[in-house]
Tab-separated table of C-alpha atoms and ligand atoms in Angstrom:
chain	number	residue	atom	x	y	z
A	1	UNK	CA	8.944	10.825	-21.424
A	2	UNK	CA	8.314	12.214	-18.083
A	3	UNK	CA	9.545	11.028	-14.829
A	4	UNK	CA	7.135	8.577	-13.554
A	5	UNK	CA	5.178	9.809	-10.316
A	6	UNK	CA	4.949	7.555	-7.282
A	7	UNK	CA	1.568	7.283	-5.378
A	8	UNK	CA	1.537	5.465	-2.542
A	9	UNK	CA	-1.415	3.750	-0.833
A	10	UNK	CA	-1.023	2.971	2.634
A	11	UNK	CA	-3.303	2.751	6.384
A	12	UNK	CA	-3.947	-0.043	8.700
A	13	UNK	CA	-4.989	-3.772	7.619
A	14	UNK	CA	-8.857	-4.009	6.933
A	15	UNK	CA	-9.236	-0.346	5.308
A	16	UNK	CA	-9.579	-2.203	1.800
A	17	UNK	CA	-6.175	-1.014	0.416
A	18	UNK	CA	-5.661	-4.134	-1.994
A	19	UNK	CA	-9.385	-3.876	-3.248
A	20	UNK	CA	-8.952	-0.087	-3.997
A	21	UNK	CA	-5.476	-0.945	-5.792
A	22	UNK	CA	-6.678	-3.671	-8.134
A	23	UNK	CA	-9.480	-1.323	-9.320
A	24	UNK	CA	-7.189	1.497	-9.921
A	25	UNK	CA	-4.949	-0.173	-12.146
A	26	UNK	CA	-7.576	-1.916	-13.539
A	27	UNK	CA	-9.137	0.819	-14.913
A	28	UNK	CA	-6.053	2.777	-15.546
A	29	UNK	CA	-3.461	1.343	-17.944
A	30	UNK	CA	-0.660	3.999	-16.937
A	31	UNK	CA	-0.574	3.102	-13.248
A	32	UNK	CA	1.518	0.175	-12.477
A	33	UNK	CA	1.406	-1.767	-9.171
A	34	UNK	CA	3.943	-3.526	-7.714
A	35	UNK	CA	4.301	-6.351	-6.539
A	36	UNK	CA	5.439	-7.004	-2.880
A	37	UNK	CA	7.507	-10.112	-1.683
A	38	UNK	CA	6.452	-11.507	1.696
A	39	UNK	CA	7.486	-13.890	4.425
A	40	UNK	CA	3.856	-14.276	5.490
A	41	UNK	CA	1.623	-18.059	4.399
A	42	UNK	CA	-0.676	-17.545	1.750
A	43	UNK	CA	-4.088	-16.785	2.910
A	44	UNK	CA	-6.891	-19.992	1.984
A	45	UNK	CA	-8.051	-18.401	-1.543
A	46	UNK	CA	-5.454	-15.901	-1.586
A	47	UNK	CA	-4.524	-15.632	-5.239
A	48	UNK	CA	-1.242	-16.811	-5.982
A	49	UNK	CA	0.395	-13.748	-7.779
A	50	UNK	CA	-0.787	-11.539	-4.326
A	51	UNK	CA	2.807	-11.552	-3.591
A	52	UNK	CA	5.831	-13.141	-4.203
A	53	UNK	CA	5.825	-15.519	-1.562
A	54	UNK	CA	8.943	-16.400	0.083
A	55	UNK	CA	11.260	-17.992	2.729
A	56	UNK	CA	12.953	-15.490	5.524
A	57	UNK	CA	16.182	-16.557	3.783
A	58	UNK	CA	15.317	-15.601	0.621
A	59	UNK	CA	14.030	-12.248	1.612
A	60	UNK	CA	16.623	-11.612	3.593
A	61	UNK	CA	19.261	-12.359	1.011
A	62	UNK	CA	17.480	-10.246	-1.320
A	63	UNK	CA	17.663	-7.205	1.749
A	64	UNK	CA	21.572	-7.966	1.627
A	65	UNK	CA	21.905	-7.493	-2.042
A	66	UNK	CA	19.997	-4.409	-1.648
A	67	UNK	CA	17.033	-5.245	-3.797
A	68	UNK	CA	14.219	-3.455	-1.689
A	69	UNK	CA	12.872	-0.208	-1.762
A	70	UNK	CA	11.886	0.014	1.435
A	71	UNK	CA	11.064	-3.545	3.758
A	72	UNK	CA	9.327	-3.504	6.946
A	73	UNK	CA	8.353	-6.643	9.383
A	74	UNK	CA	4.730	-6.362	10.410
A	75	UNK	CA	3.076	-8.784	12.799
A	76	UNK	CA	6.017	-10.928	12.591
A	77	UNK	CA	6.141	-11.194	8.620
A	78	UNK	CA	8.410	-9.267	6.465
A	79	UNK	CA	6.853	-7.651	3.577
A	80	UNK	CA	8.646	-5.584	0.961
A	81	UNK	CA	8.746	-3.322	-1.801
A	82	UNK	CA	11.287	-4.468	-5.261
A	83	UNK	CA	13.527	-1.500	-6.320
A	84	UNK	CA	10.014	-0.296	-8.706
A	85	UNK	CA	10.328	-0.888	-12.704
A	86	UNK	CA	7.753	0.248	-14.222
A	87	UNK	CA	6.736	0.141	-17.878
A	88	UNK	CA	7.687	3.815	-20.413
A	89	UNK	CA	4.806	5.765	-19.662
A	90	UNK	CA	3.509	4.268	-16.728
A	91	UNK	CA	3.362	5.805	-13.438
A	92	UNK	CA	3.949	3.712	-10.159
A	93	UNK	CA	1.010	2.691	-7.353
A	94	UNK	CA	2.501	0.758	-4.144
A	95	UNK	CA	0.024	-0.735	-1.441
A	96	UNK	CA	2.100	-0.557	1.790
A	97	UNK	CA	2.211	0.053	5.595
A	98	UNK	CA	3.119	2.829	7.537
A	99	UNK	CA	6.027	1.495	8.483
A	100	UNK	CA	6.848	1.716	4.707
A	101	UNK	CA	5.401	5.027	3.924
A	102	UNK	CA	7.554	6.523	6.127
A	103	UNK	CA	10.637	5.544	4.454
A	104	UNK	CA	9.214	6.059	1.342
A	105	UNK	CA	8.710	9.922	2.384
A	106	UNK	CA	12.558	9.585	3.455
A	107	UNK	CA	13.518	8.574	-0.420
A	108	UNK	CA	11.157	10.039	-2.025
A	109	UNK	CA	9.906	13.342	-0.687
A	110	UNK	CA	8.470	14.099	-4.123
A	111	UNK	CA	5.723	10.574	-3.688
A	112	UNK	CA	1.959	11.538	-2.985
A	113	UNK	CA	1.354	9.644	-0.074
A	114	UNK	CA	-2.644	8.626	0.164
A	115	UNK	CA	-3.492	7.523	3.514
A	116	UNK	CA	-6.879	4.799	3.051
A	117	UNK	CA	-8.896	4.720	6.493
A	118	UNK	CA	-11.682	2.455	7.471
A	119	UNK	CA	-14.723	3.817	8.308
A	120	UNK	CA	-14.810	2.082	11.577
A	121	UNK	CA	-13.003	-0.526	13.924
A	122	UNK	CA	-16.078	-2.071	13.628
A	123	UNK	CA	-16.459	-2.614	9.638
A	124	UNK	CA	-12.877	-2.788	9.638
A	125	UNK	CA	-13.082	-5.979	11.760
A	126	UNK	CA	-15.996	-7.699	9.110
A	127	UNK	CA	-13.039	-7.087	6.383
A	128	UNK	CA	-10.578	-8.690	8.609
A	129	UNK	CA	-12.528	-11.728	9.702
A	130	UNK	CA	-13.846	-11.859	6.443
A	131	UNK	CA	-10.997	-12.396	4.563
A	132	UNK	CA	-10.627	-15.419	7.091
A	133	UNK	CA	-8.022	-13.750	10.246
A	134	UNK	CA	-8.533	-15.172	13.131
A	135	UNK	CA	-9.808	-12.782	16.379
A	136	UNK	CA	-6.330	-12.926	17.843
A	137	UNK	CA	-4.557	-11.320	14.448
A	138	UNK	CA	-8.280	-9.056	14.132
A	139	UNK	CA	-7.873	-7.445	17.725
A	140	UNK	CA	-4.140	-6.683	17.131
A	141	UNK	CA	-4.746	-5.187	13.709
A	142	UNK	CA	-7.244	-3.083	15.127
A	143	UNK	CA	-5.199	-2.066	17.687
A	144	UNK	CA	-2.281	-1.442	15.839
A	145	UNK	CA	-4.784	0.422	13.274
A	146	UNK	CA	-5.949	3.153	15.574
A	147	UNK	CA	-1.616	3.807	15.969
A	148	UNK	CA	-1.137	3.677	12.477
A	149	UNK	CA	-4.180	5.647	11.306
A	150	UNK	CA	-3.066	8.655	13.919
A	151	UNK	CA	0.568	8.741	12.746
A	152	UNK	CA	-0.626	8.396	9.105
A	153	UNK	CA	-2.514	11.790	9.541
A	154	UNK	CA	0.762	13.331	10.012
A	155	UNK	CA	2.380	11.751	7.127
A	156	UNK	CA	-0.043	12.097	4.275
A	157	UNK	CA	-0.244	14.281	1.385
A	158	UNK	CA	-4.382	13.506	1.232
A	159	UNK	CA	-6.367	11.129	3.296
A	160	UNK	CA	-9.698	9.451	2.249
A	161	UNK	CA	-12.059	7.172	3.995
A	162	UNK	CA	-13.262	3.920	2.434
A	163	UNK	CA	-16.914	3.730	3.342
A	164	UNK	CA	-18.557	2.860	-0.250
A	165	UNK	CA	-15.925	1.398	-2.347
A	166	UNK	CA	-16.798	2.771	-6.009
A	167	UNK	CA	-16.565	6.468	-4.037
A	168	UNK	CA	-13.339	5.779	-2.509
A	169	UNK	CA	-11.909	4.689	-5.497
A	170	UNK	CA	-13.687	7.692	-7.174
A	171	UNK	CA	-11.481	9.802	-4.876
A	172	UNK	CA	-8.415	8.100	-5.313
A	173	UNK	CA	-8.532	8.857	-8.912
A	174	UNK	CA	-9.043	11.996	-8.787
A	175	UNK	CA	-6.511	12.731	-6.488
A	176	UNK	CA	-4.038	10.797	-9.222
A	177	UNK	CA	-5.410	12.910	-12.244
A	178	UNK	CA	-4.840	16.086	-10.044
A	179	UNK	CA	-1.110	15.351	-9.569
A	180	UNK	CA	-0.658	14.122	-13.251
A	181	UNK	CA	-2.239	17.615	-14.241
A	182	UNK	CA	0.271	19.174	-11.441
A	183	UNK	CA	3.230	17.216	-13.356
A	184	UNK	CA	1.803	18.462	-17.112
A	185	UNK	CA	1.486	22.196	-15.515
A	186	UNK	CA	4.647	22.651	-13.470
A	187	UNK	CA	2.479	24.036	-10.984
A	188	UNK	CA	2.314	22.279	-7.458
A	189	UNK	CA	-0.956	20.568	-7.475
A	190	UNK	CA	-4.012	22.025	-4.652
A	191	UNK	CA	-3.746	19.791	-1.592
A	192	UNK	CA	-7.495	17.873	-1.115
A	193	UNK	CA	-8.717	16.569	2.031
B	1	LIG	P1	-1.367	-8.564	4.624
B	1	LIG	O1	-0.684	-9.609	5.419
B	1	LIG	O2	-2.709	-8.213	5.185
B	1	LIG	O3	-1.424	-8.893	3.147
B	1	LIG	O4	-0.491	-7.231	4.722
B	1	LIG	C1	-0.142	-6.702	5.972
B	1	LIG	C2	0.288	-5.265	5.811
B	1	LIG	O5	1.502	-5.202	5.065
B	1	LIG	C3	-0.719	-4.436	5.029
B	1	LIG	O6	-0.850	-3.181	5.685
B	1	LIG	C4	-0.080	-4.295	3.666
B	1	LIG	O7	-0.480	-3.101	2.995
B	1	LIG	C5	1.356	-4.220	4.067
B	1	LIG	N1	2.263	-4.493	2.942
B	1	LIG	C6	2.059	-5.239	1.846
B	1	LIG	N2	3.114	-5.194	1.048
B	1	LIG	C7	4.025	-4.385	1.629
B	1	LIG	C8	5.336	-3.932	1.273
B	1	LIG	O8	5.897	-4.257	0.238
B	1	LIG	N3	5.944	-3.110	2.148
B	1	LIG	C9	5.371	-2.706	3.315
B	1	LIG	N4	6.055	-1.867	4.081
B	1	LIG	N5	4.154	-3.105	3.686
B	1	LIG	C10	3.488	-3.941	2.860
């Protein structure tokens, strides 16, 4: 059985990161996502398996025992990653921050690290205040957007834009089967975008 391979998606809040994840592993049986733990309220018709939602107290008894993969606060919430176990066979998909990519890169320097930018601050904002944030938490997540998606430039292995959401996640795939065909081959796989 080979090693499993670690993509991670990551880029700034509104850039459609959990849509594009759920439709991966959707139609993808050997890509596992995990599931984060968070500090942060659930959302008004957020499902309830988004996260593990939790107390500061718990999390941060769970940081103590060393049970994250990599944690990171963001907008005053704590979000993190469980040490991943995946199912034999499957390979592993985590929907992160940059904050969080960046220490995955650390650990992992072998983990394909896919950066997911919105189109534009402006449709970027509809996502945000669609999925009910208030303009407060929508003008700092742009702002801390235009940060992240600069530094995340620097950090990723391949970048893609999510303008029309079937293309994106298009993309995304093939960017997966290229690396899977890298692992079968032994040969490093051609850099995209
Ligand atoms: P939201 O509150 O919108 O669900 O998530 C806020 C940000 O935290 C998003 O960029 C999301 O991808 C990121 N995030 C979710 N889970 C994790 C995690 O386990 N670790 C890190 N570092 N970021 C996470």
């Amino acid at each position: 059985m080979p090693a499993p391979l670690l993509f991670v998606l990551f880029g700034p809040g509104g850039a459609g990161k959990g849509t594009v994840a759920a439709r991966l592993v959707e139609q993808d049986p050997h890509l596992w996502l995990s599931r984060s733990w968070t500090t942060r309220s659930r959302r008004p018709g957020e499902p309830r398996d988004a996260y593990e939602f939790v107390d500061r107290a718990t999390f941060e008894e769970r940081i103590r025992a060393g049970g994250f993969f990599e944690w990171a606060e963001f907008l005053g919430n704590l979000y993190g990653t469980p040490v991943p176990r995946p199912p034999d066979g499957a390979d592993v998909l985590l929907e992160i921050d940059l904050q969080g990519a960046r220490q995955v890169r650390a650990a992992r320097p072998d983990a394909t690290l896919i950066l997911l930018e919105p189109p534009s601050p402006a449709v970027q904002a509809e996502r945000l205040r669609g999925r009910g944030d208030d303009e407060e938490h929508v003008r700092l997540r742009i702002e801390t957007g235009l940060a992240e998606v600069a530094e995340g430039r620097t950090l990723a292995d391949e970048t893609v834009v999510n303008d029309d959401l079937d293309a994106c996640v298009a993309a995304v795939t093939g960017i997966v089967d290229r690396y899977r065909r890298a692992r079968t081959s032994g040969a490093p796989p051609d850099k995209g975008s």
